[in-house]
Amino acid sequence: MAIDTDILLQPDTLRLIDALTESDSSTDIVQTVSALRREGHPTERIHQALEQVRLRRRARAKFGPYAQQMLFSETGLEQASRLAVAAHHAGRFRSAGITSVADLGCGLGADSMAFAALGLRVFAVDSDRDTAALASYNLAMFDTVTVSHGDAHHSDLSEAEGLWLDPSRREGATRLSDPEEWSPSLTDAFALARSHPSGVKLAPGMDRELIPADLEAQWVSHGGDVVEVVLWSNTLARPDIRRSALVLGDTHSAELSAAEDAPDAELGPLGAYIYEPDGAVIRARLIGELARMVGGTMVAPDIAYISSDQEHHSVFAAGFAVNTILPLKTKELSTWVRQADIGVLEIKKRGVDIDPARLREQLAPKGSQSATLIITRYQGKKVAIVASRLRDTTS
């Protein structure tokens, strides 16, 4: 439902949100609404409050316990930086000696929270009135943050040493595919980035042809998900680095970087181990760099699987011990599942048009053992590599 900040930010609505529990928005909604009406709450206040309870529950994945003190919109939550990722952004500004940041397109304020938590002065701006109001509420605890409703083009940047830009890629419920329709447009964002040390946050799958050669592009994954690519400029861009993959987890942070896209490693035979690069490594086109790190070769042209006879445990790739290779034929795979007593079957695939869920249904694993099937191309054929996932020792 649409967020109405005129109602949402009323003291009575805020008190109602704090009084509600998760069960109030997930069990018998009709019964809950009826009970709140009997208490004298207007219908719109009830709806706004219940929506916040629902969004706070979803937001815990990004904000942890802080979600219970914040207000959200559906779109704002979807686009907000995860708190751990925002902390990385803030650390980069602080490491560069920047003490004040203009957060242009601040959304719900996730990055501004991280900037302020590290002691930076923050000027947060958003072009959407309701979003700016939600950011003001979320950032009210920081006396070093000012929030305003305005346009990036007309913002006073005289006191900002650095810029953080997160161009809006939506207009209402419509996703804008043309970068020149974003707010600010990609052209304007790059112009601003060249005027100040800046970070420009974009979707990780953006067209690489649009990335200027003078900016550092850093793809970031968190918890296994590739969440963004950030283009860094001026003193925030590191010398001789134009491509990097940052892998963040609960207990680790590691980066693979290079001056340019890394050429793929040579093709080679399937060895004792197969590695699936983290999505950030794939997006940054540093697969060849990773292959050289693990002493590996590519399994097939243009497919992001690396094979090696060496066992490696790396945050940059999931590793699997290769057991055998089977033809990609349902009958033979079914026989293997039955004879190997497989009950838990992980199916991964690259370079082959197949639905893993459908294949698992056809194979009907019911046994007591577990295994991984890696469906891919090898030596010009479609194959199923039977493998065992290496235990994660990187943490």
mmCIF file of C-alpha atoms in Angstrom, residues 249-383:
data_model
loop_
_atom_site.group_PDB
_atom_site.id
_atom_site.type_symbol
_atom_site.label_atom_id
_atom_site.label_comp_id
_atom_site.label_asym_id
_atom_site.label_seq_id
_atom_site.Cartn_x
_atom_site.Cartn_y
_atom_site.Cartn_z
ATOM 1 C CA GLY A 249 30.122 -11.745 4.892
ATOM 2 C CA ASP A 250 29.225 -11.930 8.552
ATOM 3 C CA THR A 251 32.822 -12.687 9.506
ATOM 4 C CA HIS A 252 34.929 -11.638 6.538
ATOM 5 C CA SER A 253 35.687 -8.926 4.014
ATOM 6 C CA ALA A 254 37.938 -9.637 1.046
ATOM 7 C CA GLU A 255 38.635 -7.980 -2.270
ATOM 8 C CA LEU A 256 39.986 -9.041 -5.640
ATOM 9 C CA SER A 257 41.140 -6.155 -7.829
ATOM 10 C CA ALA A 258 42.893 -5.394 -11.104
ATOM 11 C CA ALA A 259 43.734 -2.555 -13.444
ATOM 12 C CA GLU A 260 41.274 -3.864 -16.054
ATOM 13 C CA ASP A 261 39.085 -6.820 -16.965
ATOM 14 C CA ALA A 262 41.114 -9.993 -16.518
ATOM 15 C CA PRO A 263 41.385 -12.303 -19.549
ATOM 16 C CA ASP A 264 39.908 -15.740 -18.933
ATOM 17 C CA ALA A 265 42.281 -18.572 -18.145
ATOM 18 C CA GLU A 266 42.889 -21.257 -20.745
ATOM 19 C CA LEU A 267 40.573 -24.232 -21.162
ATOM 20 C CA GLY A 268 41.691 -27.411 -19.447
ATOM 21 C CA PRO A 269 40.582 -30.849 -18.308
ATOM 22 C CA LEU A 270 38.242 -31.310 -15.375
ATOM 23 C CA GLY A 271 40.407 -31.781 -12.317
ATOM 24 C CA ALA A 272 39.735 -32.997 -8.788
ATOM 25 C CA TYR A 273 37.976 -29.778 -7.817
ATOM 26 C CA ILE A 274 35.580 -27.325 -9.452
ATOM 27 C CA TYR A 275 35.045 -23.739 -8.311
ATOM 28 C CA GLU A 276 32.099 -21.402 -8.830
ATOM 29 C CA PRO A 277 33.245 -17.760 -8.533
ATOM 30 C CA ASP A 278 31.300 -15.367 -6.337
ATOM 31 C CA GLY A 279 28.889 -13.242 -8.359
ATOM 32 C CA ALA A 280 30.919 -10.089 -7.727
ATOM 33 C CA VAL A 281 33.993 -11.745 -9.260
ATOM 34 C CA ILE A 282 31.934 -12.716 -12.309
ATOM 35 C CA ARG A 283 30.422 -9.246 -12.695
ATOM 36 C CA ALA A 284 33.841 -7.595 -12.348
ATOM 37 C CA ARG A 285 35.218 -9.983 -15.011
ATOM 38 C CA LEU A 286 37.996 -11.159 -12.759
ATOM 39 C CA ILE A 287 37.352 -14.881 -13.276
ATOM 40 C CA GLY A 288 40.711 -15.296 -14.973
ATOM 41 C CA GLU A 289 42.438 -13.636 -12.015
ATOM 42 C CA LEU A 290 40.727 -16.063 -9.644
ATOM 43 C CA ALA A 291 41.633 -19.023 -11.865
ATOM 44 C CA ARG A 292 45.302 -18.107 -11.644
ATOM 45 C CA MET A 293 45.000 -17.799 -7.852
ATOM 46 C CA VAL A 294 43.724 -21.382 -7.532
ATOM 47 C CA GLY A 295 45.990 -22.779 -10.238
ATOM 48 C CA GLY A 296 42.990 -23.572 -12.383
ATOM 49 C CA THR A 297 41.675 -23.570 -15.926
ATOM 50 C CA MET A 298 38.256 -22.876 -17.424
ATOM 51 C CA VAL A 299 35.866 -25.814 -17.781
ATOM 52 C CA ALA A 300 34.218 -24.432 -20.938
ATOM 53 C CA PRO A 301 34.346 -21.237 -23.025
ATOM 54 C CA ASP A 302 32.349 -18.323 -21.594
ATOM 55 C CA ILE A 303 31.104 -20.361 -18.606
ATOM 56 C CA ALA A 304 32.136 -19.268 -15.109
ATOM 57 C CA TYR A 305 33.385 -22.581 -13.751
ATOM 58 C CA ILE A 306 37.041 -23.095 -12.869
ATOM 59 C CA SER A 307 38.667 -26.473 -12.331
ATOM 60 C CA SER A 308 41.892 -27.377 -10.562
ATOM 61 C CA ASP A 309 43.672 -30.329 -8.983
ATOM 62 C CA GLN A 310 44.376 -28.130 -5.949
ATOM 63 C CA GLU A 311 41.969 -27.786 -3.018
ATOM 64 C CA HIS A 312 41.354 -24.154 -2.069
ATOM 65 C CA HIS A 313 39.040 -22.525 0.450
ATOM 66 C CA SER A 314 38.327 -18.973 -0.656
ATOM 67 C CA VAL A 315 35.653 -16.363 -0.036
ATOM 68 C CA PHE A 316 35.875 -15.631 -3.763
ATOM 69 C CA ALA A 317 34.445 -18.996 -4.835
ATOM 70 C CA ALA A 318 32.408 -21.971 -3.691
ATOM 71 C CA GLY A 319 34.470 -25.139 -4.007
ATOM 72 C CA PHE A 320 33.384 -28.684 -4.826
ATOM 73 C CA ALA A 321 35.226 -32.008 -4.916
ATOM 74 C CA VAL A 322 34.500 -33.761 -8.223
ATOM 75 C CA ASN A 323 33.283 -37.337 -7.854
ATOM 76 C CA THR A 324 32.246 -38.355 -11.367
ATOM 77 C CA ILE A 325 30.780 -37.084 -14.646
ATOM 78 C CA LEU A 326 27.445 -38.304 -15.957
ATOM 79 C CA PRO A 327 25.661 -37.540 -19.241
ATOM 80 C CA LEU A 328 22.787 -35.132 -18.877
ATOM 81 C CA LYS A 329 20.113 -37.793 -19.285
ATOM 82 C CA THR A 330 17.246 -38.042 -16.831
ATOM 83 C CA LYS A 331 17.189 -41.865 -16.856
ATOM 84 C CA GLU A 332 20.878 -42.208 -15.996
ATOM 85 C CA LEU A 333 20.683 -39.484 -13.352
ATOM 86 C CA SER A 334 17.660 -41.185 -11.773
ATOM 87 C CA THR A 335 19.598 -44.429 -11.566
ATOM 88 C CA TRP A 336 22.500 -42.646 -9.884
ATOM 89 C CA VAL A 337 20.188 -40.909 -7.375
ATOM 90 C CA ARG A 338 18.633 -44.234 -6.420
ATOM 91 C CA GLN A 339 21.871 -46.220 -6.208
ATOM 92 C CA ALA A 340 23.705 -43.482 -4.278
ATOM 93 C CA ASP A 341 20.791 -43.174 -1.834
ATOM 94 C CA ILE A 342 20.541 -39.407 -2.459
ATOM 95 C CA GLY A 343 17.919 -37.511 -0.452
ATOM 96 C CA VAL A 344 19.264 -33.933 -0.429
ATOM 97 C CA LEU A 345 20.255 -32.816 -3.915
ATOM 98 C CA GLU A 346 21.704 -29.393 -4.700
ATOM 99 C CA ILE A 347 21.551 -28.600 -8.417
ATOM 100 C CA LYS A 348 23.638 -25.815 -9.934
ATOM 101 C CA LYS A 349 23.800 -24.934 -13.604
ATOM 102 C CA ARG A 350 25.634 -22.649 -16.026
ATOM 103 C CA GLY A 351 25.572 -22.639 -19.816
ATOM 104 C CA VAL A 352 22.665 -25.092 -20.059
ATOM 105 C CA ASP A 353 18.987 -24.203 -20.430
ATOM 106 C CA ILE A 354 17.444 -26.385 -17.737
ATOM 107 C CA ASP A 355 15.147 -25.816 -14.775
ATOM 108 C CA PRO A 356 16.869 -27.202 -11.636
ATOM 109 C CA ALA A 357 13.578 -27.390 -9.709
ATOM 110 C CA ARG A 358 11.949 -29.396 -12.491
ATOM 111 C CA LEU A 359 14.957 -31.709 -12.770
ATOM 112 C CA ARG A 360 14.958 -32.333 -9.014
ATOM 113 C CA GLU A 361 11.274 -33.210 -9.208
ATOM 114 C CA GLN A 362 11.989 -35.707 -11.995
ATOM 115 C CA LEU A 363 14.877 -37.301 -10.075
ATOM 116 C CA ALA A 364 12.788 -37.557 -6.866
ATOM 117 C CA PRO A 365 15.621 -37.922 -4.321
ATOM 118 C CA LYS A 366 14.381 -39.818 -1.243
ATOM 119 C CA GLY A 367 17.507 -41.324 0.321
ATOM 120 C CA SER A 368 19.729 -40.489 3.280
ATOM 121 C CA GLN A 369 22.777 -38.996 1.515
ATOM 122 C CA SER A 370 23.450 -35.551 0.034
ATOM 123 C CA ALA A 371 25.259 -34.440 -3.118
ATOM 124 C CA THR A 372 25.607 -31.636 -5.638
ATOM 125 C CA LEU A 373 24.930 -31.852 -9.360
ATOM 126 C CA ILE A 374 26.688 -29.233 -11.480
ATOM 127 C CA ILE A 375 24.978 -29.039 -14.876
ATOM 128 C CA THR A 376 27.193 -27.426 -17.502
ATOM 129 C CA ARG A 377 29.044 -27.952 -20.764
ATOM 130 C CA TYR A 378 32.322 -29.848 -20.904
ATOM 131 C CA GLN A 379 34.265 -30.851 -24.004
ATOM 132 C CA GLY A 380 31.346 -29.779 -26.176
ATOM 133 C CA LYS A 381 28.730 -31.858 -24.359
ATOM 134 C CA LYS A 382 26.050 -31.225 -21.754
ATOM 135 C CA VAL A 383 27.085 -33.038 -18.590
#
